[in-house]
């Protein structure tokens, strides 16, 4: 990837980071309704308040993040620390809630495990490149959008694939389980084979091993992969909108909103 492109990515992320901490918990208006009974609202408020109190009493915020996505959440093999944009947001929330960005525990999640881990109480929030969808709103309450991505393709530099329209019958596209990527690629390229892996690190390894013609996910994640290996490029074209939001457990909207008011 060209140095100029990399700098554009980091500048964009830095600008968004400045805005995100104050906009995170504006919890999507779609996840709140004015038609609810007063009793239901009271229950929601109580649940949200209790969640916040539990975090403060515990003395740390437990956040589910990705460990395999360069730029967003990647474990540094030299330091053992997880680094990236989502990690910085998580630390910002810990500082806002508890007064110290170090009062945080990061737990590894994948696209497949993040919602179950949230709903069984293992984590307080998901900050893991999770696209806000109507289907997921049935299981998770979301903050406002903190990053807008779009799905694209990662291919070898010399690949003849320059558009999703170049994907033909018999080709194989790789992605991760539990993501919206598999659904989207099947809609726009129904004749291709879709091979799903446990995470994107495994999918990228499989691509480099020749197990597929392209890897698909959000362009922001693909940029990180291309930055790691200059033999690959990200197509300019996107074929979906992927708004990322912070996920909190259902019926804790008041907790979600309170994150910016702490």
PDB file of C-alpha atoms in Angstrom:
ATOM      1  CA  UNK A   1       0.000   0.000   0.000  1.00  0.00           C
ATOM      2  CA  UNK A   2       1.266   3.467  -0.854  1.00  0.00           C
ATOM      3  CA  UNK A   3       2.512   5.550   2.053  1.00  0.00           C
ATOM      4  CA  UNK A   4       0.138   8.376   1.121  1.00  0.00           C
ATOM      5  CA  UNK A   5      -2.836   6.010   1.376  1.00  0.00           C
ATOM      6  CA  UNK A   6      -1.709   4.747   4.783  1.00  0.00           C
ATOM      7  CA  UNK A   7      -1.430   8.303   6.075  1.00  0.00           C
ATOM      8  CA  UNK A   8      -4.945   9.065   4.805  1.00  0.00           C
ATOM      9  CA  UNK A   9      -6.249   6.088   6.758  1.00  0.00           C
ATOM     10  CA  UNK A  10      -4.539   7.143   9.987  1.00  0.00           C
ATOM     11  CA  UNK A  11      -5.613  10.783   9.615  1.00  0.00           C
ATOM     12  CA  UNK A  12      -9.210   9.683   9.091  1.00  0.00           C
ATOM     13  CA  UNK A  13      -9.125   7.403  12.132  1.00  0.00           C
ATOM     14  CA  UNK A  14      -7.524  10.092  14.273  1.00  0.00           C
ATOM     15  CA  UNK A  15     -10.198  12.641  13.368  1.00  0.00           C
ATOM     16  CA  UNK A  16     -12.985  10.190  14.084  1.00  0.00           C
ATOM     17  CA  UNK A  17     -11.385   9.242  17.396  1.00  0.00           C
ATOM     18  CA  UNK A  18     -11.585  12.861  18.547  1.00  0.00           C
ATOM     19  CA  UNK A  19     -15.317  12.891  17.865  1.00  0.00           C
ATOM     20  CA  UNK A  20     -16.199   9.395  18.996  1.00  0.00           C
ATOM     21  CA  UNK A  21     -15.681   9.710  22.744  1.00  0.00           C
ATOM     22  CA  UNK A  22     -18.290  12.464  22.980  1.00  0.00           C
ATOM     23  CA  UNK A  23     -20.694  10.877  20.506  1.00  0.00           C
ATOM     24  CA  UNK A  24     -20.482   7.223  21.427  1.00  0.00           C
ATOM     25  CA  UNK A  25     -23.364   6.911  23.746  1.00  0.00           C
ATOM     26  CA  UNK A  26     -25.911   8.882  21.849  1.00  0.00           C
ATOM     27  CA  UNK A  27     -27.526   5.442  21.535  1.00  0.00           C
ATOM     28  CA  UNK A  28     -29.303   5.210  18.215  1.00  0.00           C
ATOM     29  CA  UNK A  29     -32.728   6.781  18.255  1.00  0.00           C
ATOM     30  CA  UNK A  30     -33.992   3.684  16.481  1.00  0.00           C
ATOM     31  CA  UNK A  31     -33.116   1.602  19.518  1.00  0.00           C
ATOM     32  CA  UNK A  32     -35.336   3.782  21.699  1.00  0.00           C
ATOM     33  CA  UNK A  33     -39.072   4.258  21.186  1.00  0.00           C
ATOM     34  CA  UNK A  34     -41.480   6.849  22.532  1.00  0.00           C
ATOM     35  CA  UNK A  35     -44.340   4.361  22.533  1.00  0.00           C
ATOM     36  CA  UNK A  36     -43.106   2.232  25.436  1.00  0.00           C
ATOM     37  CA  UNK A  37     -45.089   1.917  28.643  1.00  0.00           C
ATOM     38  CA  UNK A  38     -43.806   3.908  31.620  1.00  0.00           C
ATOM     39  CA  UNK A  39     -43.171   0.649  33.480  1.00  0.00           C
ATOM     40  CA  UNK A  40     -40.956  -0.681  30.688  1.00  0.00           C
ATOM     41  CA  UNK A  41     -39.012   2.576  30.617  1.00  0.00           C
ATOM     42  CA  UNK A  42     -38.495   2.361  34.361  1.00  0.00           C
ATOM     43  CA  UNK A  43     -37.156  -1.193  34.046  1.00  0.00           C
ATOM     44  CA  UNK A  44     -34.776  -0.113  31.287  1.00  0.00           C
ATOM     45  CA  UNK A  45     -33.513   2.820  33.348  1.00  0.00           C
ATOM     46  CA  UNK A  46     -32.965   0.578  36.359  1.00  0.00           C
ATOM     47  CA  UNK A  47     -31.085  -2.014  34.295  1.00  0.00           C
ATOM     48  CA  UNK A  48     -28.871   0.639  32.756  1.00  0.00           C
ATOM     49  CA  UNK A  49     -28.125   2.254  36.111  1.00  0.00           C
ATOM     50  CA  UNK A  50     -27.351  -1.118  37.693  1.00  0.00           C
ATOM     51  CA  UNK A  51     -24.926  -1.969  34.885  1.00  0.00           C
ATOM     52  CA  UNK A  52     -23.034   1.266  35.382  1.00  0.00           C
ATOM     53  CA  UNK A  53     -22.951   0.788  39.155  1.00  0.00           C
ATOM     54  CA  UNK A  54     -21.673  -2.769  38.706  1.00  0.00           C
ATOM     55  CA  UNK A  55     -18.809  -1.517  36.531  1.00  0.00           C
ATOM     56  CA  UNK A  56     -17.877   1.172  39.052  1.00  0.00           C
ATOM     57  CA  UNK A  57     -18.033  -1.258  41.964  1.00  0.00           C
ATOM     58  CA  UNK A  58     -15.888  -3.762  40.074  1.00  0.00           C
ATOM     59  CA  UNK A  59     -13.385  -1.026  39.282  1.00  0.00           C
ATOM     60  CA  UNK A  60     -12.834  -1.932  35.661  1.00  0.00           C
ATOM     61  CA  UNK A  61     -14.633  -1.923  32.317  1.00  0.00           C
ATOM     62  CA  UNK A  62     -14.639  -5.256  30.462  1.00  0.00           C
ATOM     63  CA  UNK A  63     -14.748  -4.806  26.693  1.00  0.00           C
ATOM     64  CA  UNK A  64     -14.877  -7.351  23.895  1.00  0.00           C
ATOM     65  CA  UNK A  65     -12.470  -6.447  21.090  1.00  0.00           C
ATOM     66  CA  UNK A  66     -10.877  -8.092  18.068  1.00  0.00           C
ATOM     67  CA  UNK A  67      -7.267  -9.294  18.352  1.00  0.00           C
ATOM     68  CA  UNK A  68      -6.625  -9.964  14.661  1.00  0.00           C
ATOM     69  CA  UNK A  69      -7.479  -6.738  12.817  1.00  0.00           C
ATOM     70  CA  UNK A  70      -4.656  -4.355  12.015  1.00  0.00           C
ATOM     71  CA  UNK A  71      -5.566  -0.666  12.597  1.00  0.00           C
ATOM     72  CA  UNK A  72      -8.602  -1.581  14.764  1.00  0.00           C
ATOM     73  CA  UNK A  73      -7.558  -4.305  17.197  1.00  0.00           C
ATOM     74  CA  UNK A  74      -4.372  -6.316  16.761  1.00  0.00           C
ATOM     75  CA  UNK A  75      -2.252  -8.089  19.367  1.00  0.00           C
ATOM     76  CA  UNK A  76       1.342  -6.890  19.182  1.00  0.00           C
ATOM     77  CA  UNK A  77       3.535 -10.036  19.234  1.00  0.00           C
ATOM     78  CA  UNK A  78       6.432  -8.113  20.796  1.00  0.00           C
ATOM     79  CA  UNK A  79       4.563  -6.472  23.679  1.00  0.00           C
ATOM     80  CA  UNK A  80       1.584  -8.786  24.009  1.00  0.00           C
ATOM     81  CA  UNK A  81      -0.686  -5.726  24.065  1.00  0.00           C
ATOM     82  CA  UNK A  82      -3.701  -5.217  21.828  1.00  0.00           C
ATOM     83  CA  UNK A  83      -3.496  -2.010  19.811  1.00  0.00           C
ATOM     84  CA  UNK A  84      -5.725  -0.097  17.437  1.00  0.00           C
ATOM     85  CA  UNK A  85      -8.579   2.344  16.945  1.00  0.00           C
ATOM     86  CA  UNK A  86     -11.202   0.297  18.794  1.00  0.00           C
ATOM     87  CA  UNK A  87      -8.793  -0.156  21.700  1.00  0.00           C
ATOM     88  CA  UNK A  88      -8.310   3.606  21.977  1.00  0.00           C
ATOM     89  CA  UNK A  89     -12.076   4.090  22.092  1.00  0.00           C
ATOM     90  CA  UNK A  90     -12.385   1.447  24.818  1.00  0.00           C
ATOM     91  CA  UNK A  91      -9.700   3.185  26.881  1.00  0.00           C
ATOM     92  CA  UNK A  92     -11.480   6.500  26.400  1.00  0.00           C
ATOM     93  CA  UNK A  93     -14.672   5.013  27.798  1.00  0.00           C
ATOM     94  CA  UNK A  94     -12.833   3.543  30.781  1.00  0.00           C
ATOM     95  CA  UNK A  95     -11.399   6.964  31.540  1.00  0.00           C
ATOM     96  CA  UNK A  96     -14.816   8.583  31.231  1.00  0.00           C
ATOM     97  CA  UNK A  97     -16.533   6.037  33.486  1.00  0.00           C
ATOM     98  CA  UNK A  98     -13.764   5.257  35.987  1.00  0.00           C
ATOM     99  CA  UNK A  99     -11.352   8.168  35.597  1.00  0.00           C
ATOM    100  CA  UNK A 100      -8.481   5.985  34.392  1.00  0.00           C
ATOM    101  CA  UNK A 101      -8.009   4.500  30.921  1.00  0.00           C
ATOM    102  CA  UNK A 102      -6.029   1.637  32.443  1.00  0.00           C
ATOM    103  CA  UNK A 103      -9.011   0.387  34.443  1.00  0.00           C
ATOM    104  CA  UNK A 104     -10.002  -1.868  31.610  1.00  0.00           C
ATOM    105  CA  UNK A 105      -9.935  -5.538  30.709  1.00  0.00           C
ATOM    106  CA  UNK A 106      -9.878  -6.457  27.036  1.00  0.00           C
ATOM    107  CA  UNK A 107     -11.346  -9.821  26.088  1.00  0.00           C
ATOM    108  CA  UNK A 108     -10.877 -11.314  22.654  1.00  0.00           C
ATOM    109  CA  UNK A 109     -14.026 -11.753  20.594  1.00  0.00           C
ATOM    110  CA  UNK A 110     -14.702 -12.859  17.043  1.00  0.00           C
ATOM    111  CA  UNK A 111     -17.641 -11.945  14.836  1.00  0.00           C
ATOM    112  CA  UNK A 112     -19.196 -15.247  15.889  1.00  0.00           C
ATOM    113  CA  UNK A 113     -18.622 -15.030  19.675  1.00  0.00           C
ATOM    114  CA  UNK A 114     -19.070 -11.328  20.479  1.00  0.00           C
ATOM    115  CA  UNK A 115     -22.874 -11.208  20.925  1.00  0.00           C
ATOM    116  CA  UNK A 116     -23.091 -14.451  22.965  1.00  0.00           C
ATOM    117  CA  UNK A 117     -20.286 -13.187  25.225  1.00  0.00           C
ATOM    118  CA  UNK A 118     -22.138  -9.903  25.751  1.00  0.00           C
ATOM    119  CA  UNK A 119     -25.455 -11.541  26.499  1.00  0.00           C
ATOM    120  CA  UNK A 120     -24.033 -14.061  28.968  1.00  0.00           C
ATOM    121  CA  UNK A 121     -22.353 -11.273  30.936  1.00  0.00           C
ATOM    122  CA  UNK A 122     -18.709 -11.970  30.088  1.00  0.00           C
ATOM    123  CA  UNK A 123     -18.227  -8.442  28.752  1.00  0.00           C
ATOM    124  CA  UNK A 124     -19.822  -5.029  29.369  1.00  0.00           C
ATOM    125  CA  UNK A 125     -19.615  -3.824  25.792  1.00  0.00           C
ATOM    126  CA  UNK A 126     -18.547  -4.801  22.295  1.00  0.00           C
ATOM    127  CA  UNK A 127     -16.149  -2.494  20.483  1.00  0.00           C
ATOM    128  CA  UNK A 128     -15.205  -4.815  17.671  1.00  0.00           C
ATOM    129  CA  UNK A 129     -15.998  -3.450  14.194  1.00  0.00           C
ATOM    130  CA  UNK A 130     -19.640  -4.502  14.619  1.00  0.00           C
ATOM    131  CA  UNK A 131     -22.036  -3.308  11.939  1.00  0.00           C
ATOM    132  CA  UNK A 132     -25.379  -1.989  13.166  1.00  0.00           C
ATOM    133  CA  UNK A 133     -28.151  -4.049  11.544  1.00  0.00           C
ATOM    134  CA  UNK A 134     -31.861  -4.459  12.204  1.00  0.00           C
ATOM    135  CA  UNK A 135     -31.313  -8.137  12.942  1.00  0.00           C
ATOM    136  CA  UNK A 136     -28.628  -7.410  15.549  1.00  0.00           C
ATOM    137  CA  UNK A 137     -30.800  -4.766  17.200  1.00  0.00           C
ATOM    138  CA  UNK A 138     -33.028  -7.620  18.320  1.00  0.00           C
ATOM    139  CA  UNK A 139     -30.166  -8.878  20.501  1.00  0.00           C
ATOM    140  CA  UNK A 140     -28.038  -5.798  21.223  1.00  0.00           C
ATOM    141  CA  UNK A 141     -28.480  -2.099  22.006  1.00  0.00           C
ATOM    142  CA  UNK A 142     -26.209   0.114  19.904  1.00  0.00           C
ATOM    143  CA  UNK A 143     -24.525   3.463  20.338  1.00  0.00           C
ATOM    144  CA  UNK A 144     -24.617   5.916  17.469  1.00  0.00           C
ATOM    145  CA  UNK A 145     -22.331   5.179  14.528  1.00  0.00           C
ATOM    146  CA  UNK A 146     -18.660   5.715  15.380  1.00  0.00           C
ATOM    147  CA  UNK A 147     -17.195   4.612  12.046  1.00  0.00           C
ATOM    148  CA  UNK A 148     -18.690   4.164   8.574  1.00  0.00           C
ATOM    149  CA  UNK A 149     -17.090   1.476   6.443  1.00  0.00           C
ATOM    150  CA  UNK A 150     -18.088  -0.259   3.224  1.00  0.00           C
ATOM    151  CA  UNK A 151     -17.576  -3.847   2.131  1.00  0.00           C
ATOM    152  CA  UNK A 152     -14.973  -4.489  -0.551  1.00  0.00           C
ATOM    153  CA  UNK A 153     -12.507  -7.116  -1.782  1.00  0.00           C
ATOM    154  CA  UNK A 154      -8.840  -7.855  -1.058  1.00  0.00           C
ATOM    155  CA  UNK A 155      -6.995  -9.478  -3.966  1.00  0.00           C
ATOM    156  CA  UNK A 156      -3.456 -10.095  -5.158  1.00  0.00           C
ATOM    157  CA  UNK A 157      -1.854  -7.095  -6.818  1.00  0.00           C
ATOM    158  CA  UNK A 158      -1.777  -8.847 -10.188  1.00  0.00           C
ATOM    159  CA  UNK A 159      -5.343 -10.168  -9.914  1.00  0.00           C
ATOM    160  CA  UNK A 160      -7.724  -9.482 -12.786  1.00  0.00           C
ATOM    161  CA  UNK A 161     -10.487  -8.871 -10.270  1.00  0.00           C
ATOM    162  CA  UNK A 162     -11.115  -5.120 -10.247  1.00  0.00           C
ATOM    163  CA  UNK A 163     -14.789  -5.136  -9.338  1.00  0.00           C
ATOM    164  CA  UNK A 164     -17.299  -7.412  -7.669  1.00  0.00           C
ATOM    165  CA  UNK A 165     -18.680  -7.886 -11.180  1.00  0.00           C
ATOM    166  CA  UNK A 166     -15.479  -9.748 -12.069  1.00  0.00           C
ATOM    167  CA  UNK A 167     -16.355 -12.542  -9.636  1.00  0.00           C
ATOM    168  CA  UNK A 168     -17.453 -15.520 -11.719  1.00  0.00           C
ATOM    169  CA  UNK A 169     -18.927 -18.954 -11.123  1.00  0.00           C
ATOM    170  CA  UNK A 170     -16.294 -21.316  -9.731  1.00  0.00           C
ATOM    171  CA  UNK A 171     -14.360 -18.583  -7.906  1.00  0.00           C
ATOM    172  CA  UNK A 172     -13.982 -18.705  -4.119  1.00  0.00           C
ATOM    173  CA  UNK A 173     -14.301 -15.737  -1.778  1.00  0.00           C
ATOM    174  CA  UNK A 174     -13.090 -15.960   1.827  1.00  0.00           C
ATOM    175  CA  UNK A 175     -14.533 -14.243   4.889  1.00  0.00           C
ATOM    176  CA  UNK A 176     -15.207 -14.750   8.631  1.00  0.00           C
ATOM    177  CA  UNK A 177     -18.060 -16.535  10.363  1.00  0.00           C
ATOM    178  CA  UNK A 178     -20.725 -14.461  12.083  1.00  0.00           C
ATOM    179  CA  UNK A 179     -20.124 -11.336   9.993  1.00  0.00           C
ATOM    180  CA  UNK A 180     -22.444  -9.556   7.566  1.00  0.00           C
ATOM    181  CA  UNK A 181     -19.809 -10.023   4.863  1.00  0.00           C
ATOM    182  CA  UNK A 182     -20.909 -13.530   3.875  1.00  0.00           C
ATOM    183  CA  UNK A 183     -24.523 -12.415   3.496  1.00  0.00           C
ATOM    184  CA  UNK A 184     -23.579  -9.388   1.416  1.00  0.00           C
ATOM    185  CA  UNK A 185     -21.239 -11.194  -0.978  1.00  0.00           C
ATOM    186  CA  UNK A 186     -23.851 -13.888  -1.601  1.00  0.00           C
ATOM    187  CA  UNK A 187     -26.317 -11.170  -2.610  1.00  0.00           C
ATOM    188  CA  UNK A 188     -24.028  -9.408  -5.095  1.00  0.00           C
ATOM    189  CA  UNK A 189     -22.193 -12.503  -6.391  1.00  0.00           C
ATOM    190  CA  UNK A 190     -24.553 -15.470  -5.883  1.00  0.00           C
ATOM    191  CA  UNK A 191     -22.563 -17.834  -8.127  1.00  0.00           C
ATOM    192  CA  UNK A 192     -19.276 -17.739  -6.190  1.00  0.00           C
ATOM    193  CA  UNK A 193     -18.261 -20.163  -3.468  1.00  0.00           C
ATOM    194  CA  UNK A 194     -18.066 -18.531  -0.029  1.00  0.00           C
ATOM    195  CA  UNK A 195     -15.644 -20.070   2.459  1.00  0.00           C
ATOM    196  CA  UNK A 196     -15.989 -18.881   6.072  1.00  0.00           C
ATOM    197  CA  UNK A 197     -13.252 -19.004   8.735  1.00  0.00           C
ATOM    198  CA  UNK A 198     -13.261 -18.474  12.502  1.00  0.00           C
ATOM    199  CA  UNK A 199     -11.632 -15.050  12.132  1.00  0.00           C
ATOM    200  CA  UNK A 200     -10.057 -12.762   9.541  1.00  0.00           C
ATOM    201  CA  UNK A 201      -6.509 -13.754  10.426  1.00  0.00           C
ATOM    202  CA  UNK A 202      -7.321 -17.313   9.372  1.00  0.00           C
ATOM    203  CA  UNK A 203      -9.087 -16.073   6.247  1.00  0.00           C
ATOM    204  CA  UNK A 204      -6.092 -13.943   5.236  1.00  0.00           C
ATOM    205  CA  UNK A 205      -3.715 -16.854   5.813  1.00  0.00           C
ATOM    206  CA  UNK A 206      -5.946 -19.007   3.602  1.00  0.00           C
ATOM    207  CA  UNK A 207      -5.947 -16.350   0.880  1.00  0.00           C
ATOM    208  CA  UNK A 208      -2.149 -16.231   0.899  1.00  0.00           C
ATOM    209  CA  UNK A 209      -2.116 -20.035   0.705  1.00  0.00           C
ATOM    210  CA  UNK A 210      -4.172 -19.901  -2.478  1.00  0.00           C
ATOM    211  CA  UNK A 211      -7.438 -21.201  -1.027  1.00  0.00           C
ATOM    212  CA  UNK A 212      -9.456 -18.367  -2.543  1.00  0.00           C
ATOM    213  CA  UNK A 213      -9.529 -15.707  -5.238  1.00  0.00           C
ATOM    214  CA  UNK A 214     -10.447 -12.843  -2.907  1.00  0.00           C
ATOM    215  CA  UNK A 215     -11.161 -12.004   0.720  1.00  0.00           C
ATOM    216  CA  UNK A 216     -14.156  -9.876   1.566  1.00  0.00           C
ATOM    217  CA  UNK A 217     -15.024  -7.740   4.565  1.00  0.00           C
ATOM    218  CA  UNK A 218     -15.198  -4.025   5.332  1.00  0.00           C
ATOM    219  CA  UNK A 219     -12.676  -1.881   3.486  1.00  0.00           C
ATOM    220  CA  UNK A 220     -11.278  -0.458   6.733  1.00  0.00           C
ATOM    221  CA  UNK A 221     -10.281  -3.971   7.811  1.00  0.00           C
ATOM    222  CA  UNK A 222      -8.919  -4.853   4.387  1.00  0.00           C
ATOM    223  CA  UNK A 223      -6.677  -1.765   4.463  1.00  0.00           C
ATOM    224  CA  UNK A 224      -5.063  -3.170   7.585  1.00  0.00           C
ATOM    225  CA  UNK A 225      -4.388  -6.490   5.854  1.00  0.00           C
ATOM    226  CA  UNK A 226      -2.959  -4.810   2.771  1.00  0.00           C
ATOM    227  CA  UNK A 227      -0.727  -2.724   5.021  1.00  0.00           C
ATOM    228  CA  UNK A 228       0.691  -5.961   6.444  1.00  0.00           C
ATOM    229  CA  UNK A 229       1.407  -7.488   3.034  1.00  0.00           C
ATOM    230  CA  UNK A 230       2.218  -5.261   0.020  1.00  0.00           C
ATOM    231  CA  UNK A 231       1.442  -8.133  -2.363  1.00  0.00           C
ATOM    232  CA  UNK A 232      -2.259  -7.459  -1.878  1.00  0.00           C
ATOM    233  CA  UNK A 233      -4.523  -4.544  -2.744  1.00  0.00           C
ATOM    234  CA  UNK A 234      -7.989  -3.352  -1.754  1.00  0.00           C
ATOM    235  CA  UNK A 235     -10.467  -2.522  -4.496  1.00  0.00           C
ATOM    236  CA  UNK A 236     -11.697   1.070  -4.523  1.00  0.00           C
ATOM    237  CA  UNK A 237     -15.239  -0.172  -5.065  1.00  0.00           C
ATOM    238  CA  UNK A 238     -17.565  -0.824  -2.127  1.00  0.00           C
ATOM    239  CA  UNK A 239     -20.895  -2.615  -2.364  1.00  0.00           C
ATOM    240  CA  UNK A 240     -22.430  -2.021   1.056  1.00  0.00           C
ATOM    241  CA  UNK A 241     -22.555   0.450   3.922  1.00  0.00           C
ATOM    242  CA  UNK A 242     -21.231  -0.842   7.238  1.00  0.00           C
ATOM    243  CA  UNK A 243     -21.936   1.538  10.156  1.00  0.00           C
ATOM    244  CA  UNK A 244     -20.029   0.440  13.274  1.00  0.00           C
ATOM    245  CA  UNK A 245     -21.594   0.871  16.692  1.00  0.00           C
ATOM    246  CA  UNK A 246     -20.720  -0.032  20.273  1.00  0.00           C
ATOM    247  CA  UNK A 247     -22.900  -2.879  21.509  1.00  0.00           C
ATOM    248  CA  UNK A 248     -24.360  -3.144  25.006  1.00  0.00           C
ATOM    249  CA  UNK A 249     -26.786  -5.693  26.441  1.00  0.00           C
ATOM    250  CA  UNK A 250     -30.493  -5.276  25.724  1.00  0.00           C
ATOM    251  CA  UNK A 251     -32.555  -3.226  28.157  1.00  0.00           C
ATOM    252  CA  UNK A 252     -29.515  -1.205  29.243  1.00  0.00           C
ATOM    253  CA  UNK A 253     -30.040   1.806  26.970  1.00  0.00           C
ATOM    254  CA  UNK A 254     -29.732   4.115  29.955  1.00  0.00           C
ATOM    255  CA  UNK A 255     -26.275   2.652  30.624  1.00  0.00           C
ATOM    256  CA  UNK A 256     -25.359   3.181  26.974  1.00  0.00           C
ATOM    257  CA  UNK A 257     -26.505   6.812  27.115  1.00  0.00           C
ATOM    258  CA  UNK A 258     -24.802   7.436  30.436  1.00  0.00           C
ATOM    259  CA  UNK A 259     -21.359   6.614  29.042  1.00  0.00           C
ATOM    260  CA  UNK A 260     -20.917  10.178  27.792  1.00  0.00           C
ATOM    261  CA  UNK A 261     -22.515  11.715  30.856  1.00  0.00           C
ATOM    262  CA  UNK A 262     -20.268  10.060  33.422  1.00  0.00           C
TER     263      UNK A 262
END
